[in-house]
Short mmCIF file of C-alpha atoms and ligand atoms in Angstrom, two decimals:
data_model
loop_
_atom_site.label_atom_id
_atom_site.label_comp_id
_atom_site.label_asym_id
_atom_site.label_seq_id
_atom_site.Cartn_x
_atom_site.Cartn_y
_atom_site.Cartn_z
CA UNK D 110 51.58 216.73 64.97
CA UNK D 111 54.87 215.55 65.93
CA UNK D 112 53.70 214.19 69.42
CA UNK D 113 51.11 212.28 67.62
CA UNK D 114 53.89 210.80 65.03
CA UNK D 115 55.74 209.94 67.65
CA UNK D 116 52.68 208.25 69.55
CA UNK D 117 51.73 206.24 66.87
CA UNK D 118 55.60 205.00 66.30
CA UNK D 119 55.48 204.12 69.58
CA UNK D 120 52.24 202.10 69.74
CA UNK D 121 53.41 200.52 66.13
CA UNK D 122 56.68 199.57 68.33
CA UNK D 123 54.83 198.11 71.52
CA UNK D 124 52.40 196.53 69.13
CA UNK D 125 55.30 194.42 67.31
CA UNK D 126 56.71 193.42 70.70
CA UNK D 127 53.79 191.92 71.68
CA UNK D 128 53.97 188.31 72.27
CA UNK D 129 50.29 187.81 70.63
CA UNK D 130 51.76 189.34 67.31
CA UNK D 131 54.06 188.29 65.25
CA UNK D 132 55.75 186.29 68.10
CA UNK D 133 56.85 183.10 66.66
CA UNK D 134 55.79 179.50 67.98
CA UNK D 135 58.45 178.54 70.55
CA UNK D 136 59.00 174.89 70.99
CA UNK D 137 59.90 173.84 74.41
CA UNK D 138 62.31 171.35 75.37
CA UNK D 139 62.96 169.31 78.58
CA UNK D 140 65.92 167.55 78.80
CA UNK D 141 69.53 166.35 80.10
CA UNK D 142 72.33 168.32 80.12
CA UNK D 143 74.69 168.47 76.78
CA UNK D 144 71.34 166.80 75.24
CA UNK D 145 70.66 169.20 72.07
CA UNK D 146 73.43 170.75 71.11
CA UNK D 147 72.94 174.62 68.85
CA UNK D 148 73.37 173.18 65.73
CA UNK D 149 70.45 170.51 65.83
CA UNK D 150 68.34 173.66 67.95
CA UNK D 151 69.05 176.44 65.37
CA UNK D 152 68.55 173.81 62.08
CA UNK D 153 65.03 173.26 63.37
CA UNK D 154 64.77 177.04 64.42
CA UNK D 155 65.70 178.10 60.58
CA UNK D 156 63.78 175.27 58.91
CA UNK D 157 60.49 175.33 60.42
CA UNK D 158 60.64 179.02 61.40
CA UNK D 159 60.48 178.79 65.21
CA UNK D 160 62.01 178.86 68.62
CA UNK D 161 63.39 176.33 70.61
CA UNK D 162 64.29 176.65 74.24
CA UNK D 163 66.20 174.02 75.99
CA UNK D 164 65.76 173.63 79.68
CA UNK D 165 67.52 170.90 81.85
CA UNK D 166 67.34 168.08 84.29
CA UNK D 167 69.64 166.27 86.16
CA UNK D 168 67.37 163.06 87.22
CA UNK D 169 64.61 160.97 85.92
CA UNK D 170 62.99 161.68 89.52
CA UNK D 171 63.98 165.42 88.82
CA UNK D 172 61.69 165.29 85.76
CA UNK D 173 58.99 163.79 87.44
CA UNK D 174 58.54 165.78 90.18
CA UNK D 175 58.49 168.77 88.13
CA UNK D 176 55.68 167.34 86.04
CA UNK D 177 54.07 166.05 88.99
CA UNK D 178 54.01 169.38 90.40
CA UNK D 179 52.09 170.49 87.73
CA UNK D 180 54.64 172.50 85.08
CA UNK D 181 53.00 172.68 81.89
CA UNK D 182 54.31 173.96 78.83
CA UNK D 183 56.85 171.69 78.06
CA UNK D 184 56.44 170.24 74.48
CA UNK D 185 59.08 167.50 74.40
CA UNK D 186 60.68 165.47 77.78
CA UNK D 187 63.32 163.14 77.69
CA UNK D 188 62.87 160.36 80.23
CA UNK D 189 65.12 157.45 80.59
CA UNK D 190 63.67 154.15 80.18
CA UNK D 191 62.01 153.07 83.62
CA UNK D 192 60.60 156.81 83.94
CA UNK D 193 58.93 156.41 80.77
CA UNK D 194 56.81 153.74 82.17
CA UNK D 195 56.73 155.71 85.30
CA UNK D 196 55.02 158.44 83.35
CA UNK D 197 53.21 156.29 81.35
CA UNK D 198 51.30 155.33 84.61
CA UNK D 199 50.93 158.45 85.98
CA UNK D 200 49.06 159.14 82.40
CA UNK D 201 51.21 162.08 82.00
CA UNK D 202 52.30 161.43 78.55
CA UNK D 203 50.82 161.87 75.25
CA UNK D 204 50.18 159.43 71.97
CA UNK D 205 52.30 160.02 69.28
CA UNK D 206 50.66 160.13 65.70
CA UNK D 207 53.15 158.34 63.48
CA UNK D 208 51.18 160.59 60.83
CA UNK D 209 53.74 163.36 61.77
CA UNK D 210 56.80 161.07 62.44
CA UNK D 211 57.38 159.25 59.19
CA UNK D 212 60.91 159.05 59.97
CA UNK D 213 59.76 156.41 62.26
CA UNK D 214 61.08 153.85 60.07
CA UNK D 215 64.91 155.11 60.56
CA UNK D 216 64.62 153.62 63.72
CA UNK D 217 66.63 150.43 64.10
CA UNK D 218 64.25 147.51 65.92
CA UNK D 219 66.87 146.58 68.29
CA UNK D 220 65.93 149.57 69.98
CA UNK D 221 61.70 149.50 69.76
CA UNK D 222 59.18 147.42 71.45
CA UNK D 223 61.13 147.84 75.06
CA UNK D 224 59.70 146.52 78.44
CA UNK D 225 59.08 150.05 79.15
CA UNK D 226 56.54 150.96 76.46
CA UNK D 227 55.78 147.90 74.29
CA UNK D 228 53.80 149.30 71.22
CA UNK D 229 56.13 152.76 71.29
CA UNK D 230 53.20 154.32 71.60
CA UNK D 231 54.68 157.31 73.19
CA UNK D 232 58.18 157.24 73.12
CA UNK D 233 61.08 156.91 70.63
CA UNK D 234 64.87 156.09 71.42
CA UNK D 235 67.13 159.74 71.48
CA UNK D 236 70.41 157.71 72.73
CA UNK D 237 72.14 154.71 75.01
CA UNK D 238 74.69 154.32 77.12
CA UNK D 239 75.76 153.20 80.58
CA UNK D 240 76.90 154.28 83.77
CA UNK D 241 80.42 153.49 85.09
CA UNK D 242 83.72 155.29 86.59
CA UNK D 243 85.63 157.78 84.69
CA UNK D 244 89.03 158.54 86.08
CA UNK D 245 92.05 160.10 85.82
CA UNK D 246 94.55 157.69 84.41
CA UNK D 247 98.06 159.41 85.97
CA UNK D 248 96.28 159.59 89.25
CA UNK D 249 94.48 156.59 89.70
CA UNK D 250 96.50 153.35 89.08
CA UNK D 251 96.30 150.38 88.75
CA UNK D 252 92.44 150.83 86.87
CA UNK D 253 89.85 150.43 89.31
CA UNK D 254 88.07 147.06 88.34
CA UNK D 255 85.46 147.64 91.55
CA UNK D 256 83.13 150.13 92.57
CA UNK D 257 85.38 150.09 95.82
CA UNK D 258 87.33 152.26 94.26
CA UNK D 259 84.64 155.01 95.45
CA UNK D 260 85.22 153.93 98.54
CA UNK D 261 88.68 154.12 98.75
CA UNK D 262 89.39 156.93 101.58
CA UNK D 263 92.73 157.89 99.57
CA UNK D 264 90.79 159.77 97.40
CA UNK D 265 88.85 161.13 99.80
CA UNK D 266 87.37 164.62 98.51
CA UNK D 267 88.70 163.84 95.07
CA UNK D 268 85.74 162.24 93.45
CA UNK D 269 82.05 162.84 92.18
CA UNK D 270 79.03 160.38 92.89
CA UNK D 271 76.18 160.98 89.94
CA UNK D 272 73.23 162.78 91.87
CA UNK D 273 70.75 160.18 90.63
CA UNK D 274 68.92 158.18 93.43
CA UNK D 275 68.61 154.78 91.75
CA UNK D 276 72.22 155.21 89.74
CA UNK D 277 74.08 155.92 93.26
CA UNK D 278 72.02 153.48 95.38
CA UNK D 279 72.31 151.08 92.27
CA UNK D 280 76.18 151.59 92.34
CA UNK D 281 76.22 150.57 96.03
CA UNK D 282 73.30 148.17 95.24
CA UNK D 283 76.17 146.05 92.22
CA UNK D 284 78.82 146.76 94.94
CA UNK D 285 77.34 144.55 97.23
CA UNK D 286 76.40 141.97 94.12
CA UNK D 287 72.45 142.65 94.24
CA UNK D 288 70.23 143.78 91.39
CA UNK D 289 69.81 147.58 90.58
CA UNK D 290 66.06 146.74 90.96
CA UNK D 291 66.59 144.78 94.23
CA UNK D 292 62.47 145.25 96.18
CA UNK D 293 64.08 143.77 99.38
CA UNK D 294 64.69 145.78 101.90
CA UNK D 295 67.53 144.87 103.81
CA UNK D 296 69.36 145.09 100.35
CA UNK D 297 67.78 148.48 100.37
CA UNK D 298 68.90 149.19 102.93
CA UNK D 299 72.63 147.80 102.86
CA UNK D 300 73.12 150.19 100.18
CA UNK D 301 71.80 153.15 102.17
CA UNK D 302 74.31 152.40 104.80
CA UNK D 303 77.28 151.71 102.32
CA UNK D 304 76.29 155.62 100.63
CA UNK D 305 76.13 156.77 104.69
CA UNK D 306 79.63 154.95 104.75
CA UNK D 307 81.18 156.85 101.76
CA UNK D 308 79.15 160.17 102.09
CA UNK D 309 82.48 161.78 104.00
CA UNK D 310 84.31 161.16 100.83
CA UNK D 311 82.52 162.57 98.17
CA UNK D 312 83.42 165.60 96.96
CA UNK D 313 79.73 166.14 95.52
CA UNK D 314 76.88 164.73 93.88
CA UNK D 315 76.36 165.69 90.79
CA UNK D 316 74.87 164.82 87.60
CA UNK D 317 76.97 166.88 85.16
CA UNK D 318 80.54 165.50 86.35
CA UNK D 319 81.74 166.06 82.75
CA UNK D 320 82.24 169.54 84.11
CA UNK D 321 83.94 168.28 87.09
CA UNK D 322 86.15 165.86 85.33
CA UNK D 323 87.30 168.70 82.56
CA UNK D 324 87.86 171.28 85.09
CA UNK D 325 89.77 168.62 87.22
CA UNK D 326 87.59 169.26 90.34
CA UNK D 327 87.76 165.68 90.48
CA UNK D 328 90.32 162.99 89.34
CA UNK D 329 87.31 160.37 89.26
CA UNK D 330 83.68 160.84 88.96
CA UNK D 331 80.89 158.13 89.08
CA UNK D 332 79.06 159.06 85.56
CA UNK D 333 77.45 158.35 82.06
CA UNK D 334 79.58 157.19 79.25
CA UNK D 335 79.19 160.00 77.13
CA UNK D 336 79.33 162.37 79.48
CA UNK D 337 83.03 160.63 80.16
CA UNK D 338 83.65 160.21 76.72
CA UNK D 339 83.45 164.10 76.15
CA UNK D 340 85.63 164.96 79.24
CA UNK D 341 88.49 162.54 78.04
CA UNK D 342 88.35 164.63 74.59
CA UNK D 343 89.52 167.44 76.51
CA UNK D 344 91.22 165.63 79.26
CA UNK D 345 92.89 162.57 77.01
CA UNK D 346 94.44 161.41 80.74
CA UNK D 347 90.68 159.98 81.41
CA UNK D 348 89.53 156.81 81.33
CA UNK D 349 85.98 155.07 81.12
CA UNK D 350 85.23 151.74 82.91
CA UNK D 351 82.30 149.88 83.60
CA UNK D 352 83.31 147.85 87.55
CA UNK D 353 83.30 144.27 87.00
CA UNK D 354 80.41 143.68 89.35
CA UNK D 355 77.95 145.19 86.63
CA UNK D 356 75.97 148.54 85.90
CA UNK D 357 73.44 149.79 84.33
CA UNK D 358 72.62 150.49 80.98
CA UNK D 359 70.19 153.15 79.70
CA UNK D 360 68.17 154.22 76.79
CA UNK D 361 66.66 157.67 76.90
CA UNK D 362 63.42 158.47 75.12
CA UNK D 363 61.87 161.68 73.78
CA UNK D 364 57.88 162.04 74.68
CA UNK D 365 55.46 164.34 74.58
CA UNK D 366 53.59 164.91 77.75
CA UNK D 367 50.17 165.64 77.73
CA UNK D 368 50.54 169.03 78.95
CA UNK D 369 52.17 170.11 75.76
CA UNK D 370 50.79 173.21 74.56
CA UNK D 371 52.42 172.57 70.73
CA UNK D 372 52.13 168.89 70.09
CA UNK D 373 52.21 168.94 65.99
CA UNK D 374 55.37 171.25 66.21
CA UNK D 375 56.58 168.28 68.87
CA UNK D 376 56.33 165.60 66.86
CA UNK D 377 57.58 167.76 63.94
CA UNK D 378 60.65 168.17 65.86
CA UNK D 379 61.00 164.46 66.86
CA UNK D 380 60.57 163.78 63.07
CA UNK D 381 63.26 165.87 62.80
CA UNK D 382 65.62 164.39 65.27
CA UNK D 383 64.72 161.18 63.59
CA UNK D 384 66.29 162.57 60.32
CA UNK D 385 70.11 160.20 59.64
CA UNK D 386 71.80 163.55 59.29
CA UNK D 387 70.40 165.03 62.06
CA UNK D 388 70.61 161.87 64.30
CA UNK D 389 73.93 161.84 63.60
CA UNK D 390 74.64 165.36 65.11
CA UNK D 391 73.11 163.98 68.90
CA UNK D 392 75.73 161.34 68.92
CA UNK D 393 78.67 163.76 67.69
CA UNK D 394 77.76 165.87 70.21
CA UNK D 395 76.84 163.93 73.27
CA UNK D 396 79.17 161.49 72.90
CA UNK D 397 75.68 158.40 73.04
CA UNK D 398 75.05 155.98 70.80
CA UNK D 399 72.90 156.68 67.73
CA UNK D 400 69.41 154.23 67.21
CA UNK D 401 69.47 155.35 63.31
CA UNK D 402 71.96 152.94 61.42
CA UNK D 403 71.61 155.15 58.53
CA UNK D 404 73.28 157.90 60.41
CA UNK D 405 76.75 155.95 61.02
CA UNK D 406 77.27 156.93 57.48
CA UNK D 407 77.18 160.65 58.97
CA UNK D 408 79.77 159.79 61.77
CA UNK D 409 83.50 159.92 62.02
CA UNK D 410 84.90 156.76 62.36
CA UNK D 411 85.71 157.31 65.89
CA UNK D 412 82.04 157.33 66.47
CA UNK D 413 80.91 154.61 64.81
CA UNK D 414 82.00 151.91 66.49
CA UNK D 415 83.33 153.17 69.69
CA UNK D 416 83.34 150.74 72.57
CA UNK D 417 82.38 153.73 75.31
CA UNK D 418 79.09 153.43 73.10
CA UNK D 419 79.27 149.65 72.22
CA UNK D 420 80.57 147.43 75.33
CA UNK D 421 82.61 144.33 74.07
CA UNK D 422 79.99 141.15 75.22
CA UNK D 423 81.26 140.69 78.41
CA UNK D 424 80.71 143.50 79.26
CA UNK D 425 76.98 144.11 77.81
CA UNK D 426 76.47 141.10 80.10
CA UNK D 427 76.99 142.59 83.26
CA UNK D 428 74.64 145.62 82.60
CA UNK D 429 71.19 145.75 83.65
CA UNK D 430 68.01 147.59 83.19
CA UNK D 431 66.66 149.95 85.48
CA UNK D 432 62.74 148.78 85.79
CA UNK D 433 60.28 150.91 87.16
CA UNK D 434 60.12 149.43 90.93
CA UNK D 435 56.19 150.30 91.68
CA UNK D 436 55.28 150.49 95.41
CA UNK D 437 59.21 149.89 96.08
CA UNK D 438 59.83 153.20 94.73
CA UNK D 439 59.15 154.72 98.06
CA UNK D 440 61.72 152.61 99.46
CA UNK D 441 64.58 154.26 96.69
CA UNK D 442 62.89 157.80 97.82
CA UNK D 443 63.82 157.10 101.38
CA UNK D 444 67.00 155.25 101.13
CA UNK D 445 68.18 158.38 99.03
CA UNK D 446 66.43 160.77 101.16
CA UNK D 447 68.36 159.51 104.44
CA UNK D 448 71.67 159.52 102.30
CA UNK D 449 71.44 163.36 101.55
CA UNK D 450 70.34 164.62 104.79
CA UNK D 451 72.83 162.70 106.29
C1 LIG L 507 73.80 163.40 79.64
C2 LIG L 507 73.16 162.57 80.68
C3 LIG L 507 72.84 161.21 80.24
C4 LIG L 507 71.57 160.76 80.77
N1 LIG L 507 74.53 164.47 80.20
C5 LIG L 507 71.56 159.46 81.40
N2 LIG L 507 70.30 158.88 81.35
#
């Protein structure tokens, strides 16, 4: 009698344990590093009685080739601009039904209707920003006004390059005074042979220099401007600044590819993000600008109007676009290719 009680405690146990019972939906999220931070995870976790697992990137081309590859059960992505049309192409993403997004309309239009999906028929802004050079102020001075500066062999081993194919060969690309989207190939390939040049200098490639910079790894580190913006909370010594020949400027989206295996919870959760008080939160936390208006009233000062987030004109002038290059992306793949087995 007692085996038996135990038995059936047992099966009762294995029973609840099993992911077909009472397991609870578990929303999937692909994205950028210091993306979603725990407090905008766990709100939507407690509100709508789910899980949400964050797994990260480093590079648009990162992304891809996962989803090329086949990976499936990833409800919500979070391509940069030219990858959304990228994906768009490669008919890897899915409609959104602005049924289950009525926060839609939070959405400033400054930020809809973009070259890279007209109608936003499958994308919405998450944040913007740009790419420059964060450095360490009581090391490095004057300011560096160039990207030379990361060429510089004093600082040889002391600095980061963003492991990002057409950020890095764009810095090189500006450096030389092309376009980030150059399609001719000796420019190509001038900024191949400029990355050859500095390779013996760089400390590493990497995406997530925030960690670099904070540790002090590095005392400058090619990167995003809120990934800088954090560091220099930590490290107030840092500085942010976009080289005078130009950069880039970004805005990331949040899809839904078509692989998703919980699209209503998806767009449930984009509603969410879409929310001012909740919007809010993404820029507090990674440090990007906010495409809500509404949620600057949720923002400390600080925030609201920095200029890591909002360039003074000049500056806004010099950025560009990354566009999707079509057949020329091959020639990015093996530019970068040849830089890192170099
Ligand atoms: C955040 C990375 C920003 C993404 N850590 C740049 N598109």
């Amino acid at each position: 009698m007692r085996n038996r009680y135990i038995l059936f405690v047992l099966i009762l146990f294995a029973l609840l344990m099993d992911d077909s019972i009472g397991q609870k939906e578990q929303l999937n999220v692909f994205t950028w590093a210091g993306y979603v931070s725990d407090d905008i995870r766990e709100g939507f976790e407690k509100e709508f009685g789910v899980t949400v697992l964050v797994d990260t990137f480093a590079s648009n081309e990162d992304l891809l080739t996962k989803l090329m590859a086949g990976a499936t059960g990833y409800d919500i992505i979070m391509p940069s601009d030219y990858m959304v049309s990228i994906l768009i192409k490669q008919n890897l993403l899915e409609d959104l039904n602005r049924d289950n997004i009525p926060n839609f309309g939070n959405i400033s239009p400054l930020f809809l209707g973009k070259y890279f999906d007209p109608e936003n028929r499958y994308s919405i802004p998450y944040t913007f920003g740009t790419a420059g050079i964060a450095y360490d102020s009581e090391v490095i001075s004057p300011a560096p006004e160039s990207w030379a500066v990361l060429w510089d062999a004093q600082y040889k081993n002391r600095f980061s390059m963003l492991d990002d194919q057409r950020e890095t060969i764009g810095a090189a690309l500006k450096l030389l005074g092309y376009s980030l989207n150059s399609t001719d190939p000796e420019e190509i390939r001038a900024a191949k042979e400029k990355l050859i040049e500095q390779k013996p200098l760089v400390k590493q490639y990497k995406s997530e220099a925030e960690e670099l910079l904070i540790a002090g790894d590095v005392v400058m580190a090619h990167c995003w401007s809120g990934d800088a913006f954090r560091a220099i909370e930590t490290r107030p010594t840092l500085r942010y600044v976009i080289p005078k020949e130009g950069s880039s400027q970004f805005i990331d989206a949040v899809c839904i590819p078509k692989s998703a295996p919980h699209k209503v919870l998806a767009e449930q959760f984009i509603n969410y993000l879409l929310r001012p008080e909740v919007n809010a939160k993404i820029t507090a936390f990674t440090k990007y600008g906010t495409c809500v208006p509404t949620a600057k009233a949720f923002l400390p000062e600080n925030l609201r109007e920095h200029k890591f987030i909002y360039p003074p004109k000049e500056v806004l002038e010099s950025l560009e676009w990354l566009r999707d290059p079509g057949d020329w992306t091959r020639h990015y793949d093996r530019a970068w290719e040849e830089v890192k087995a170099k």
